[in-house]
Coordinates of N, CA and C in Angstrom, one line a residue:
A1 N 0.9 -1.4 0.0 CA -0.3 -0.1 0.0 C 1.0 1.2 -0.1
R2 N 2.1 1.7 0.4 CA 2.9 2.0 0.4 C 3.8 2.5 -0.6
G3 N 3.9 1.3 -1.5 CA 4.3 1.4 -2.8 C 5.7 0.9 -2.6
E4 N 6.1 0.2 -1.4 CA 7.9 -0.3 -1.2 C 8.1 -1.1 -2.3
E5 N 9.1 -1.7 -2.4 CA 9.6 -2.6 -3.0 C 9.3 -3.9 -2.3
A6 N 8.9 -4.6 -3.3 CA 8.9 -6.4 -2.3 C 10.4 -6.9 -2.4
R7 N 11.1 -6.8 -3.2 CA 12.3 -6.9 -3.8 C 13.8 -6.1 -4.3
L8 N 14.9 -5.9 -3.5 CA 15.5 -5.0 -4.2 C 17.2 -6.1 -4.3
R9 N 17.4 -5.4 -5.4 CA 19.2 -6.4 -6.0 C 19.6 -5.3 -6.2
R10 N 20.7 -5.3 -5.5 CA 21.8 -4.6 -5.7 C 23.3 -5.2 -5.9
A11 N 23.8 -4.6 -6.7 CA 25.0 -5.2 -7.3 C 25.9 -4.2 -6.8
Q12 N 27.1 -4.5 -6.6 CA 28.3 -3.6 -6.0 C 29.7 -3.9 -6.5
D13 N 30.9 -2.9 -6.8 CA 31.9 -3.3 -6.9 C 32.7 -4.0 -5.6
E14 N 33.3 -4.9 -6.0 CA 34.0 -5.6 -4.8 C 34.9 -5.0 -3.7
A15 N 35.1 -3.5 -4.6 CA 36.6 -3.2 -3.6 C 35.7 -1.4 -2.4
M16 N 34.3 -2.0 -2.7 CA 33.5 -1.3 -2.1 C 34.0 -1.1 -0.6
P17 N 34.2 -0.3 0.5 CA 34.3 -0.1 1.7 C 33.3 -0.8 2.6
Y18 N 34.2 -2.0 3.3 CA 33.0 -3.1 3.9 C 32.2 -2.1 5.2
Q19 N 32.7 -1.5 5.9 CA 32.0 -1.2 7.2 C 30.8 -0.2 6.7
P20 N 31.0 0.6 5.9 CA 30.1 1.4 5.7 C 28.9 0.5 5.0
V21 N 29.4 -0.1 4.0 CA 28.1 -1.2 3.6 C 27.2 -1.9 4.4
L22 N 27.9 -2.4 5.0 CA 27.3 -3.6 6.0 C 26.5 -2.9 6.5
A23 N 26.7 -1.7 7.5 CA 26.4 -0.8 8.5 C 24.9 -0.3 7.8
S24 N 25.1 0.2 6.7 CA 23.7 0.4 6.2 C 22.5 -0.9 5.7
L25 N 23.2 -2.0 4.9 CA 22.8 -3.3 4.6 C 21.7 -4.0 6.5
E26 N 22.5 -4.1 7.7 CA 22.0 -3.8 8.9 C 20.7 -2.7 9.1
A27 N 20.7 -1.5 9.2 CA 19.8 -0.9 9.1 C 18.6 -0.6 7.9
L28 N 19.2 -1.3 7.2 CA 17.9 -1.7 5.9 C 17.3 -3.0 6.6
A29 N 18.1 -3.8 7.0 CA 16.7 -4.8 7.5 C 15.9 -4.2 8.7
R30 N 16.5 -3.4 9.6 CA 15.5 -2.9 10.5 C 14.3 -2.0 10.3
R31 N 14.5 -1.2 9.2 CA 14.0 -0.2 8.9 C 12.4 -1.3 8.0
F32 N 13.2 -2.0 7.1 CA 12.1 -2.8 5.8 C 12.3 -4.5 6.3
P33 N 11.7 -4.6 7.2 CA 12.1 -6.0 7.5 C 11.4 -7.2 6.8
L34 N 10.2 -6.7 5.9 CA 9.7 -7.9 5.1 C 10.8 -7.7 3.3
L35 N 11.4 -6.6 3.2 CA 12.0 -6.6 1.8 C 12.6 -7.7 1.6
E36 N 12.9 -8.4 0.6 CA 13.8 -9.5 -0.3 C 15.2 -8.8 -0.4
V37 N 16.4 -9.1 -0.3 CA 17.2 -8.0 -0.9 C 18.2 -9.4 -1.4
Q38 N 18.5 -8.9 -2.8 CA 19.5 -9.9 -3.6 C 21.0 -8.8 -3.4
L39 N 22.2 -9.5 -3.3 CA 23.3 -8.8 -3.1 C 24.0 -9.9 -4.2
A40 N 25.0 -8.7 -5.2 CA 26.1 -9.3 -6.1 C 27.0 -8.5 -6.1
S41 N 28.1 -8.9 -6.0 CA 29.4 -8.0 -6.3 C 30.0 -8.9 -7.6
G42 N 31.2 -8.0 -7.5 CA 32.1 -8.4 -9.5 C 33.4 -7.1 -9.1
A43 N 33.7 -7.6 -10.2 CA 34.6 -6.9 -10.3 C 34.9 -5.5 -11.2
Q44 N 35.6 -4.4 -11.8 CA 35.1 -3.3 -12.7 C 34.7 -4.1 -13.7
G45 N 33.3 -3.3 -14.2 CA 32.7 -3.1 -15.0 C 31.3 -4.2 -15.0
D46 N 31.7 -5.2 -14.1 CA 30.2 -6.1 -13.9 C 29.2 -5.6 -13.2
V47 N 29.0 -4.7 -12.8 CA 28.0 -3.6 -12.1 C 27.3 -3.0 -13.0
A48 N 27.8 -2.2 -14.2 CA 27.2 -1.6 -15.1 C 26.6 -2.6 -15.8
R49 N 26.9 -3.7 -15.9 CA 26.4 -4.9 -17.0 C 25.4 -5.1 -16.1
K50 N 25.1 -5.9 -15.5 CA 24.4 -6.3 -14.4 C 22.9 -5.2 -14.7
L51 N 23.2 -4.1 -14.1 CA 22.2 -3.0 -14.4 C 21.4 -2.5 -15.9
L52 N 22.3 -2.8 -17.0 CA 22.2 -2.8 -18.1 C 21.5 -4.3 -18.8
E53 N 21.8 -5.0 -18.2 CA 20.8 -6.2 -18.6 C 19.5 -6.8 -17.6
R54 N 19.3 -6.0 -16.5 CA 18.3 -5.7 -15.9 C 18.1 -6.8 -15.0
R55 N 19.5 -7.3 -14.4 CA 19.4 -8.3 -13.4 C 20.0 -7.6 -12.2
A56 N 20.1 -5.9 -12.0 CA 20.2 -5.6 -10.7 C 19.7 -4.1 -10.6
D57 N 18.5 -3.5 -9.6 CA 17.9 -2.9 -9.2 C 19.2 -1.3 -9.4
L58 N 20.0 -1.4 -8.5 CA 21.2 -0.3 -7.9 C 22.4 -1.0 -8.2
G59 N 23.5 -0.3 -8.6 CA 24.7 -0.6 -8.5 C 25.1 0.5 -8.0
L60 N 26.7 -0.1 -6.9 CA 27.3 0.6 -6.1 C 28.5 0.5 -6.6
L61 N 29.3 1.5 -7.4 CA 30.4 1.7 -7.7 C 31.5 2.4 -7.9
F62 N 32.8 2.6 -8.5 CA 33.0 4.1 -8.5 C 33.1 4.5 -9.8
H63 N 33.4 6.3 -9.4 CA 32.8 6.6 -10.6 C 34.1 6.4 -11.8
H64 N 33.7 6.8 -13.1 CA 34.6 6.7 -14.5 C 33.8 7.0 -15.6
E65 N 34.7 7.6 -16.4 CA 34.1 8.1 -17.3 C 33.3 7.4 -18.5
G66 N 33.5 6.4 -18.6 CA 32.9 5.7 -19.4 C 31.5 5.2 -19.3
M67 N 30.6 5.8 -18.3 CA 29.7 5.2 -17.9 C 28.7 5.3 -18.6
P68 N 27.8 3.9 -19.2 CA 26.5 4.1 -20.4 C 25.7 5.3 -20.3
Q69 N 25.3 5.4 -21.1 CA 24.0 6.8 -21.2 C 23.0 6.3 -20.4
A70 N 22.5 4.9 -20.9 CA 21.6 4.3 -19.8 C 21.0 4.4 -18.7
L71 N 22.4 4.9 -18.1 CA 22.3 4.7 -16.4 C 22.4 6.2 -16.0
E72 N 21.9 6.2 -14.7 CA 22.1 7.5 -14.0 C 22.1 7.4 -13.0
R73 N 23.2 8.1 -12.1 CA 23.7 8.3 -10.9 C 23.9 9.5 -10.0
R74 N 24.1 8.8 -9.2 CA 24.5 9.8 -8.0 C 25.5 9.8 -7.4
Q75 N 26.4 10.8 -6.4 CA 27.2 10.4 -5.6 C 27.3 10.8 -4.4
L76 N 27.6 9.8 -3.8 CA 27.6 9.3 -2.2 C 28.6 9.9 -1.6
G77 N 29.7 10.0 -2.1 CA 31.2 10.1 -1.2 C 32.4 9.8 -1.9
A78 N 33.9 9.7 -1.3 CA 34.9 9.5 -1.5 C 35.6 8.7 -1.3
I79 N 36.5 8.2 -1.4 CA 37.3 6.9 -0.6 C 38.9 7.4 -1.1
E80 N 39.8 7.9 0.0 CA 41.3 8.5 -0.5 C 42.0 6.8 -0.9
M81 N 42.7 7.8 -1.8 CA 43.8 6.6 -2.5 C 45.5 6.7 -2.0
V82 N 45.7 5.2 -1.8 CA 47.4 5.3 -1.4 C 48.4 5.0 -1.8
T83 N 49.4 5.0 -1.9 CA 50.6 4.2 -2.7 C 51.2 2.9 -1.7
V84 N 51.2 2.0 -2.8 CA 51.4 1.1 -1.7 C 52.6 0.0 -1.9
C85 N 53.3 -0.9 -1.8 CA 54.5 -2.0 -2.1 C 54.3 -3.1 -0.8
G86 N 55.1 -4.1 -1.2 CA 55.1 -5.5 -0.5 C 56.1 -4.6 0.6
A87 N 55.9 -5.6 1.7 CA 57.0 -5.3 3.0 C 58.5 -5.8 2.5
S88 N 58.4 -6.7 1.7 CA 60.4 -7.1 1.4 C 60.5 -6.0 -0.4
H89 N 59.6 -5.1 -0.8 CA 60.3 -4.9 -1.8 C 61.0 -3.6 -1.9
P90 N 61.9 -3.4 -2.6 CA 62.9 -2.3 -2.5 C 62.5 -1.0 -2.2
L91 N 61.3 -1.1 -2.6 CA 60.7 0.8 -2.7 C 60.5 0.9 -0.8
A92 N 60.0 -0.6 -0.4 CA 59.6 -0.1 1.1 C 61.1 0.4 1.8
A93 N 62.4 0.5 1.7 CA 63.1 0.8 2.6 C 62.9 2.4 2.2
E94 N 62.4 2.9 1.2 CA 62.8 4.5 1.3 C 61.6 5.1 1.9
Q95 N 61.9 6.2 2.4 CA 61.2 7.0 3.3 C 60.1 7.8 2.2
V96 N 60.2 9.0 1.3 CA 59.7 8.7 0.3 C 60.0 8.8 -0.8
A97 N 59.1 8.2 -1.9 CA 59.3 7.5 -3.5 C 58.4 8.1 -4.1
D98 N 59.3 9.0 -4.7 CA 59.2 10.1 -5.6 C 58.6 9.1 -7.4
R99 N 58.4 10.4 -8.1 CA 57.7 9.5 -9.7 C 58.9 8.8 -10.3
R100 N 59.9 9.1 -9.9 CA 61.2 8.9 -10.7 C 61.2 7.4 -10.1
Q101 N 61.3 7.3 -8.8 CA 61.8 6.3 -8.0 C 60.8 5.0 -8.3
L102 N 59.4 5.7 -8.6 CA 58.4 4.7 -8.8 C 58.1 4.0 -10.3
A103 N 58.8 5.0 -11.2 CA 59.0 4.7 -12.1 C 60.1 3.3 -12.5
G104 N 61.1 3.4 -11.8 CA 62.0 2.4 -11.8 C 61.4 0.9 -11.6
H105 N 60.4 0.6 -11.2 CA 59.8 -0.5 -10.7 C 58.4 -1.2 -11.5
R106 N 58.3 -2.1 -11.1 CA 56.7 -2.5 -11.4 C 55.6 -2.3 -11.5
Q107 N 54.6 -1.3 -12.2 CA 53.6 -0.6 -12.1 C 52.2 -1.8 -12.0
L108 N 51.5 -1.7 -10.8 CA 50.2 -2.7 -11.2 C 49.0 -1.4 -11.4
L109 N 48.3 -1.8 -12.5 CA 47.1 -1.3 -13.1 C 45.9 -1.7 -13.1
M110 N 44.8 -1.0 -12.9 CA 43.5 -1.5 -13.3 C 43.2 -1.8 -14.7
A111 N 42.7 -2.8 -15.1 CA 42.7 -3.1 -16.2 C 41.0 -2.8 -17.1
P112 N 40.9 -2.2 -18.0 CA 41.4 -2.3 -19.5 C 42.2 -1.2 -19.2
Q113 N 42.9 -0.5 -19.9 CA 43.6 0.4 -20.1 C 42.9 1.9 -20.3
D114 N 41.8 1.8 -20.8 CA 40.5 2.8 -21.0 C 39.6 2.8 -19.9
S115 N 39.8 2.3 -19.0 CA 38.9 2.3 -17.8 C 38.6 3.8 -17.1
R116 N 40.0 4.7 -17.4 CA 39.5 5.8 -16.7 C 39.1 6.2 -15.3
Y117 N 39.6 5.0 -14.5 CA 39.8 5.4 -13.1 C 40.9 6.2 -12.7
P118 N 40.9 7.3 -11.3 CA 41.6 7.9 -11.0 C 42.8 6.9 -10.8
G119 N 43.7 7.0 -11.2 CA 44.9 6.1 -11.0 C 45.4 5.5 -11.8
G120 N 44.9 6.1 -12.7 CA 45.2 4.8 -14.2 C 46.0 5.5 -14.8
E121 N 46.8 6.3 -14.5 CA 48.1 6.8 -15.3 C 49.0 6.0 -15.1
Q122 N 49.9 5.4 -16.0 CA 50.9 4.9 -15.8 C 52.6 5.8 -16.2
I123 N 52.9 5.3 -14.8 CA 54.3 6.2 -15.1 C 55.5 5.3 -15.1
S124 N 55.5 3.8 -15.4 CA 56.4 2.8 -14.8 C 56.4 2.3 -16.4
P125 N 57.4 2.1 -16.8 CA 57.9 1.6 -18.2 C 57.1 0.0 -18.5
L126 N 56.8 -0.7 -17.7 CA 56.7 -2.4 -17.4 C 55.2 -2.1 -16.0
V127 N 54.1 -2.6 -16.8 CA 53.3 -2.6 -16.1 C 52.5 -3.9 -15.9
W128 N 51.8 -4.4 -15.4 CA 50.7 -5.6 -14.7 C 49.6 -5.0 -14.4
R129 N 48.4 -5.5 -15.4 CA 47.2 -5.3 -15.0 C 46.1 -5.9 -14.8
A130 N 44.9 -5.7 -13.7 CA 44.2 -6.9 -13.1 C 42.9 -5.8 -12.9
D131 N 41.8 -6.2 -13.0 CA 40.4 -6.0 -12.9 C 40.1 -5.6 -11.2
S132 N 40.8 -5.8 -10.4 CA 40.2 -6.2 -8.9 C 41.4 -5.3 -8.4
F133 N 41.3 -4.4 -7.6 CA 41.9 -3.8 -6.5 C 42.3 -5.1 -5.7
Y134 N 41.7 -5.9 -5.0 CA 41.9 -6.9 -4.0 C 43.0 -7.9 -4.9
A135 N 42.7 -7.9 -6.1 CA 43.6 -9.2 -7.1 C 45.0 -8.1 -7.3
M136 N 44.9 -6.6 -7.0 CA 46.1 -6.1 -7.4 C 46.5 -6.0 -5.9
A137 N 45.9 -6.2 -4.9 CA 47.0 -5.7 -3.5 C 47.6 -7.6 -3.2
E138 N 46.7 -8.8 -3.8 CA 47.1 -9.7 -3.6 C 49.2 -9.9 -4.6
L139 N 48.6 -9.0 -5.3 CA 50.0 -9.2 -6.5 C 51.3 -8.1 -5.4
V140 N 50.4 -7.2 -5.1 CA 51.5 -6.3 -4.4 C 51.7 -6.9 -3.4
M141 N 51.8 -7.7 -2.6 CA 51.9 -8.3 -1.4 C 53.0 -9.1 -1.4
R142 N 53.0 -9.9 -2.6 CA 53.7 -10.6 -3.1 C 55.5 -10.4 -4.2
N143 N 55.0 -8.5 -3.8 CA 56.5 -7.9 -4.0 C 56.7 -7.8 -6.0
L144 N 55.0 -7.9 -6.5 CA 55.5 -8.0 -8.0 C 55.3 -6.8 -8.6
G145 N 55.3 -5.6 -7.7 CA 55.3 -4.2 -8.0 C 54.4 -3.4 -7.0
W146 N 54.3 -2.4 -7.5 CA 53.4 -1.4 -6.4 C 52.3 -1.1 -7.3
A147 N 51.2 -0.3 -6.4 CA 50.4 0.0 -7.1 C 49.5 1.2 -6.1
W148 N 48.3 2.0 -6.9 CA 47.5 2.6 -6.0 C 46.8 1.9 -5.4
L149 N 46.2 2.4 -4.2 CA 45.0 1.2 -3.9 C 44.3 1.8 -3.0
P150 N 42.9 1.8 -3.1 CA 41.9 2.2 -2.1 C 42.5 2.5 -0.3
R151 N 42.5 3.7 0.6 CA 43.1 3.1 1.6 C 42.5 1.7 2.2
H152 N 41.1 1.6 2.4 CA 40.5 0.7 3.3 C 40.9 -1.1 2.4
V153 N 41.3 -0.7 0.9 CA 41.6 -1.8 0.9 C 43.3 -2.3 1.1
A154 N 43.9 -1.4 1.4 CA 45.5 -1.5 1.7 C 45.6 -2.1 3.3
R155 N 44.1 -1.7 3.8 CA 44.4 -1.8 5.3 C 43.4 -3.0 5.6
Y156 N 43.0 -4.0 4.5 CA 42.3 -5.0 4.6 C 43.1 -5.7 6.2
P157 N 42.3 -6.1 7.0 CA 42.9 -7.4 7.9 C 44.0 -8.2 7.5
A158 N 43.4 -9.0 6.3 CA 44.8 -10.2 6.1 C 45.8 -9.2 5.7
Y159 N 45.6 -7.8 5.0 CA 47.0 -7.8 4.6 C 48.0 -6.9 5.5
Q160 N 47.7 -7.0 7.2 CA 48.3 -6.2 7.6 C 49.8 -6.6 7.9
G161 N 50.8 -6.2 7.9 CA 51.9 -6.3 7.9 C 52.7 -6.9 6.6
Q162 N 51.6 -6.5 5.4 CA 52.3 -7.2 4.4 C 52.6 -6.6 3.5
L163 N 51.6 -5.0 3.4 CA 51.8 -3.9 2.5 C 52.3 -3.0 3.5
V164 N 53.3 -2.2 2.6 CA 53.9 -0.7 2.9 C 53.2 0.8 2.1
E165 N 52.4 1.0 3.1 CA 52.0 2.5 2.5 C 53.3 3.3 2.6
L166 N 53.5 3.8 1.3 CA 54.6 4.8 0.4 C 54.4 6.2 0.8
R167 N 55.3 7.2 1.0 CA 55.1 8.3 1.1 C 55.3 9.1 -0.2
S168 N 54.9 9.9 -0.9 CA 54.7 9.8 -2.9 C 54.8 11.1 -3.0
D169 N 55.6 11.8 -3.6 CA 55.0 13.6 -4.0 C 53.9 13.6 -5.3
W170 N 53.3 12.2 -5.1 CA 51.9 12.5 -6.1 C 50.9 11.1 -5.6
T171 N 50.2 11.7 -5.4 CA 48.7 10.3 -5.1 C 47.6 10.9 -5.8
P172 N 47.1 9.9 -7.0 CA 45.6 10.3 -7.3 C 44.5 10.6 -6.7
P173 N 43.4 11.5 -6.9 CA 42.6 11.8 -6.4 C 41.6 10.9 -5.9
P174 N 40.9 11.5 -4.8 CA 39.9 10.0 -4.6 C 39.2 9.4 -5.3
L175 N 38.9 8.2 -5.0 CA 37.6 7.6 -5.9 C 36.4 8.0 -5.5
V176 N 35.6 8.4 -6.2 CA 34.4 8.8 -6.5 C 33.2 7.8 -6.4
V177 N 32.5 7.2 -5.1 CA 31.7 6.1 -4.8 C 30.2 6.9 -5.5
E178 N 29.5 6.0 -6.3 CA 28.5 6.5 -7.0 C 27.3 5.3 -6.9
L179 N 26.0 5.9 -6.6 CA 24.9 4.7 -6.9 C 24.4 5.0 -8.1
V180 N 24.4 3.7 -8.7 CA 23.7 4.2 -10.0 C 22.2 3.3 -10.3
W181 N 21.3 3.8 -11.4 CA 20.3 2.9 -12.0 C 19.9 3.2 -13.0
R182 N 18.9 2.4 -13.7 CA 18.3 2.8 -15.1 C 17.5 3.9 -15.1
R183 N 18.3 4.6 -16.0 CA 17.0 6.1 -16.4 C 15.3 5.7 -16.6
D184 N 15.5 4.5 -16.9 CA 13.8 4.2 -17.2 C 13.1 3.7 -16.2
E185 N 14.1 3.4 -15.0 CA 12.9 3.0 -13.9 C 14.2 3.5 -12.7
S186 N 12.7 4.4 -11.7 CA 13.2 5.0 -10.9 C 13.5 4.1 -9.7
P187 N 14.3 4.9 -9.1 CA 14.2 3.8 -7.7 C 12.9 4.2 -6.5
G188 N 12.6 2.9 -6.1 CA 11.7 3.0 -4.8 C 12.2 3.4 -3.5
P189 N 11.0 3.3 -2.5 CA 11.1 4.3 -1.5 C 12.0 3.5 -0.1
A190 N 12.7 2.2 -0.5 CA 13.5 1.1 0.0 C 14.6 1.6 -0.6
A191 N 15.0 1.4 -1.9 CA 16.2 1.9 -2.3 C 16.7 3.4 -2.0
D192 N 15.7 4.4 -1.9 CA 15.8 5.6 -1.8 C 16.5 5.7 -0.3
W193 N 15.7 5.1 0.9 CA 16.1 5.0 1.8 C 17.4 5.1 2.0
L194 N 17.8 3.7 1.4 CA 19.2 2.9 1.7 C 20.2 4.1 1.0
T195 N 19.8 4.8 -0.1 CA 21.2 5.4 -0.6 C 21.0 6.8 0.5
R196 N 20.1 7.3 1.3 CA 20.4 8.2 2.4 C 21.3 7.7 3.5
C197 N 20.8 6.3 3.5 CA 21.5 5.8 5.1 C 23.2 5.4 4.3
L198 N 23.5 4.9 3.1 CA 24.7 4.7 2.8 C 25.5 5.7 2.6
E199 N 25.1 6.9 2.1 CA 25.9 8.1 1.9 C 26.1 9.0 3.3
E200 N 25.1 8.5 4.3 CA 25.5 8.8 5.8 C 26.9 8.1 6.5
H201 N 26.9 7.0 6.0 CA 28.1 5.7 6.7 C 29.2 6.2 6.1
L202 N 29.1 6.7 4.8 CA 30.5 7.0 4.1 C 30.6 8.0 4.7
R203 N 30.1 9.5 5.3 CA 30.6 10.4 5.4 C 30.6 10.0 6.8
V204 N 30.4 9.5 7.9 CA 31.1 9.3 8.9 C 32.6 8.3 9.0
A205 N 32.6 7.3 8.2 CA 33.7 6.9 8.0 C 34.8 7.9 7.4
S206 N 34.8 8.9 6.1 CA 35.4 9.5 6.0 C 35.7 10.3 7.0
D207 N 35.1 10.9 7.7 CA 35.3 12.0 9.1 C 36.4 11.3 9.6
G208 N 36.0 10.0 10.0 CA 36.7 9.5 11.2 C 38.1 9.1 11.0
R209 N 38.5 8.8 9.6 CA 39.5 8.7 9.0 C 40.8 10.2 9.1
A210 N 39.5 11.1 9.0 CA 40.4 12.6 8.7 C 41.0 13.0 10.0
G211 N 39.9 12.2 11.0 CA 40.2 12.7 12.5 C 41.4 12.2 12.9

Protein backbone atom coordinates (compact mmCIF):
# COMPACT_ATOMS: atom_id res chain seq x y z
CA ALA A 1 0.00 0.00 0.00
CA ARG A 2 2.93 2.35 0.61
CA GLY A 3 4.46 1.48 -2.77
CA GLU A 4 7.52 -0.17 -1.24
CA GLU A 5 9.50 -2.67 -3.28
CA ALA A 6 9.00 -6.36 -2.53
CA ARG A 7 12.56 -7.04 -3.70
CA LEU A 8 15.72 -4.99 -4.05
CA ARG A 9 18.63 -6.29 -6.13
CA ARG A 10 21.92 -4.48 -5.59
CA ALA A 11 25.21 -5.06 -7.36
CA GLN A 12 28.43 -3.48 -6.15
CA ASP A 13 32.11 -3.26 -6.95
CA GLU A 14 33.87 -5.80 -4.73
CA ALA A 15 36.27 -3.12 -3.47
CA MET A 16 33.60 -0.97 -1.81
CA PRO A 17 34.47 -0.04 1.80
CA TYR A 18 32.97 -2.90 3.77
CA GLN A 19 32.08 -1.21 7.07
CA PRO A 20 29.77 1.51 5.63
CA VAL A 21 28.19 -1.04 3.27
CA LEU A 22 27.48 -3.57 6.03
CA ALA A 23 26.21 -0.90 8.43
CA SER A 24 23.76 0.39 5.83
CA LEU A 25 22.48 -3.13 5.12
CA GLU A 26 21.94 -3.76 8.83
CA ALA A 27 19.91 -0.55 9.03
CA LEU A 28 17.95 -1.53 5.90
CA ALA A 29 16.97 -4.86 7.49
CA ARG A 30 15.61 -3.03 10.54
CA ARG A 31 13.74 -0.38 8.53
CA PHE A 32 12.28 -2.77 5.92
CA PRO A 33 12.04 -6.19 7.62
CA LEU A 34 9.88 -7.73 4.87
CA LEU A 35 12.05 -6.59 1.97
CA GLU A 36 13.77 -9.32 -0.03
CA VAL A 37 17.36 -8.30 -0.79
CA GLN A 38 19.65 -9.82 -3.39
CA LEU A 39 23.33 -8.85 -3.32
CA ALA A 40 25.91 -9.36 -6.04
CA SER A 41 29.51 -8.21 -6.26
CA GLY A 42 32.05 -8.21 -9.04
CA ALA A 43 35.11 -6.62 -10.52
CA GLN A 44 35.32 -3.60 -12.79
CA GLY A 45 32.52 -3.41 -15.37
CA ASP A 46 30.33 -6.11 -13.82
CA VAL A 47 28.06 -3.69 -11.95
CA ALA A 48 27.05 -1.56 -14.94
CA ARG A 49 26.57 -4.71 -17.01
CA LYS A 50 24.13 -6.17 -14.47
CA LEU A 51 22.11 -2.95 -14.49
CA LEU A 52 21.96 -2.79 -18.28
CA GLU A 53 20.87 -6.43 -18.43
CA ARG A 54 18.19 -5.74 -15.77
CA ARG A 55 19.76 -8.21 -13.35
CA ALA A 56 20.13 -5.48 -10.70
CA ASP A 57 18.05 -2.48 -9.58
CA LEU A 58 20.86 -0.49 -7.95
CA GLY A 59 24.59 -0.41 -8.55
CA LEU A 60 27.33 0.77 -6.20
CA LEU A 61 30.56 1.53 -8.02
CA PHE A 62 33.48 3.89 -8.43
CA HIS A 63 33.06 6.75 -10.88
CA HIS A 64 34.71 6.43 -14.26
CA GLU A 65 34.24 8.30 -17.51
CA GLY A 66 32.87 5.42 -19.55
CA MET A 67 29.44 5.20 -17.86
CA PRO A 68 26.67 4.09 -20.30
CA GLN A 69 24.12 6.79 -21.15
CA ALA A 70 21.27 4.49 -20.12
CA LEU A 71 22.34 4.80 -16.47
CA GLU A 72 21.71 7.60 -13.99
CA ARG A 73 24.13 8.16 -11.11
CA ARG A 74 24.43 9.99 -7.81
CA GLN A 75 27.64 10.73 -5.93
CA LEU A 76 27.67 9.37 -2.37
CA GLY A 77 31.20 9.99 -1.13
CA ALA A 78 34.89 9.54 -1.84
CA ILE A 79 37.59 7.03 -0.90
CA GLU A 80 41.22 8.06 -0.34
CA MET A 81 43.90 6.43 -2.50
CA VAL A 82 47.34 5.43 -1.21
CA THR A 83 50.61 4.29 -2.81
CA VAL A 84 51.62 0.82 -1.61
CA CYS A 85 54.28 -1.85 -2.08
CA GLY A 86 55.07 -5.17 -0.44
CA ALA A 87 56.92 -5.28 2.86
CA SER A 88 59.99 -6.82 1.16
CA HIS A 89 59.87 -4.67 -1.98
CA PRO A 90 62.90 -2.40 -2.61
CA LEU A 91 60.66 0.68 -2.37
CA ALA A 92 59.68 -0.24 1.20
CA ALA A 93 63.08 1.02 2.40
CA GLU A 94 62.50 4.49 0.93
CA GLN A 95 61.20 7.22 3.23
CA VAL A 96 59.70 9.07 0.26
CA ALA A 97 59.19 7.53 -3.19
CA ASP A 98 58.97 10.16 -5.93
CA ARG A 99 57.72 9.54 -9.46
CA ARG A 100 61.23 8.81 -10.74
CA GLN A 101 61.74 6.09 -8.12
CA LEU A 102 58.29 4.62 -8.73
CA ALA A 103 58.94 4.55 -12.48
CA GLY A 104 61.92 2.29 -11.87
CA HIS A 105 59.72 -0.58 -10.68
CA ARG A 106 56.82 -2.58 -12.08
CA GLN A 107 53.48 -0.78 -11.70
CA LEU A 108 50.15 -2.54 -11.14
CA LEU A 109 47.13 -0.86 -12.74
CA MET A 110 43.45 -1.48 -13.24
CA ALA A 111 42.44 -3.12 -16.53
CA PRO A 112 41.55 -2.35 -19.22
CA GLN A 113 43.68 0.63 -20.24
CA ASP A 114 40.60 2.76 -21.00
CA SER A 115 39.05 2.22 -17.56
CA ARG A 116 39.65 5.90 -16.72
CA TYR A 117 39.59 5.33 -12.99
CA PRO A 118 41.57 7.81 -10.89
CA GLY A 119 45.00 6.30 -10.55
CA GLY A 120 45.01 4.96 -14.08
CA GLU A 121 48.10 6.91 -15.13
CA GLN A 122 51.00 4.74 -16.23
CA ILE A 123 54.31 6.12 -15.00
CA SER A 124 56.43 2.96 -15.25
CA PRO A 125 57.48 1.35 -18.56
CA LEU A 126 56.69 -2.07 -17.05
CA VAL A 127 53.03 -2.65 -16.16
CA TRP A 128 50.81 -5.52 -15.07
CA ARG A 129 47.02 -5.07 -15.04
CA ALA A 130 44.14 -6.60 -13.09
CA ASP A 131 40.39 -5.94 -12.95
CA SER A 132 40.19 -5.98 -9.15
CA PHE A 133 41.78 -3.85 -6.43
CA TYR A 134 41.97 -6.91 -4.17
CA ALA A 135 43.70 -8.91 -6.92
CA MET A 136 46.16 -6.02 -7.23
CA ALA A 137 46.74 -6.08 -3.47
CA GLU A 138 47.54 -9.80 -3.60
CA LEU A 139 50.15 -9.15 -6.30
CA VAL A 140 51.62 -6.22 -4.35
CA MET A 141 51.82 -8.38 -1.24
CA ARG A 142 54.00 -10.79 -3.20
CA ASN A 143 56.35 -7.96 -4.22
CA LEU A 144 55.36 -8.15 -7.88
CA GLY A 145 55.02 -4.38 -8.14
CA TRP A 146 53.68 -1.25 -6.50
CA ALA A 147 50.16 0.15 -6.90
CA TRP A 148 47.66 2.85 -6.01
CA LEU A 149 44.91 1.28 -3.90
CA PRO A 150 41.91 2.53 -1.91
CA ARG A 151 43.08 2.99 1.65
CA HIS A 152 40.58 0.49 3.11
CA VAL A 153 41.83 -2.18 0.69
CA ALA A 154 45.46 -1.51 1.65
CA ARG A 155 44.48 -1.81 5.32
CA TYR A 156 42.38 -4.96 4.96
CA PRO A 157 43.12 -7.16 8.01
CA ALA A 158 44.51 -10.02 5.89
CA TYR A 159 47.20 -7.70 4.51
CA GLN A 160 48.40 -6.28 7.83
CA GLY A 161 52.18 -6.31 8.04
CA GLN A 162 52.52 -7.32 4.39
CA LEU A 163 51.75 -4.02 2.64
CA VAL A 164 53.60 -0.74 3.15
CA GLU A 165 52.00 2.65 2.48
CA LEU A 166 54.54 4.87 0.75
CA ARG A 167 54.88 8.62 1.03
CA SER A 168 54.99 9.95 -2.51
CA ASP A 169 55.13 13.32 -4.26
CA TRP A 170 51.86 12.50 -6.03
CA THR A 171 48.84 10.33 -5.24
CA PRO A 172 45.72 9.99 -7.41
CA PRO A 173 42.60 11.93 -6.42
CA PRO A 174 40.06 10.06 -4.29
CA LEU A 175 37.82 7.43 -5.84
CA VAL A 176 34.27 8.78 -6.07
CA VAL A 177 31.59 6.35 -4.87
CA GLU A 178 28.40 6.48 -6.92
CA LEU A 179 24.99 4.87 -6.75
CA VAL A 180 23.72 4.01 -10.23
CA TRP A 181 20.36 2.96 -11.63
CA ARG A 182 18.62 2.73 -15.00
CA ARG A 183 17.12 5.97 -16.31
CA ASP A 184 13.90 4.21 -17.29
CA GLU A 185 13.25 2.84 -13.78
CA SER A 186 13.26 5.22 -10.82
CA PRO A 187 14.38 3.82 -7.44
CA GLY A 188 11.60 2.94 -5.00
CA PRO A 189 11.19 4.01 -1.34
CA ALA A 190 13.50 1.33 0.06
CA ALA A 191 16.19 2.10 -2.53
CA ASP A 192 15.93 5.83 -1.76
CA TRP A 193 16.20 5.17 1.97
CA LEU A 194 19.21 2.89 1.48
CA THR A 195 20.89 5.56 -0.63
CA ARG A 196 20.60 8.18 2.11
CA CYS A 197 21.72 5.70 4.76
CA LEU A 198 24.79 4.63 2.80
CA GLU A 199 25.68 8.25 2.06
CA GLU A 200 25.64 9.00 5.80
CA HIS A 201 27.74 5.97 6.71
CA LEU A 202 30.31 6.86 4.04
CA ARG A 203 30.49 10.42 5.39
CA VAL A 204 31.00 9.20 8.96
CA ALA A 205 33.72 6.80 7.84
CA SER A 206 35.51 9.58 5.91
CA ASP A 207 35.27 11.98 8.88
CA GLY A 208 36.69 9.31 11.15
CA ARG A 209 39.75 8.81 8.94
CA ALA A 210 40.26 12.56 8.70
CA GLY A 211 40.32 12.79 12.48
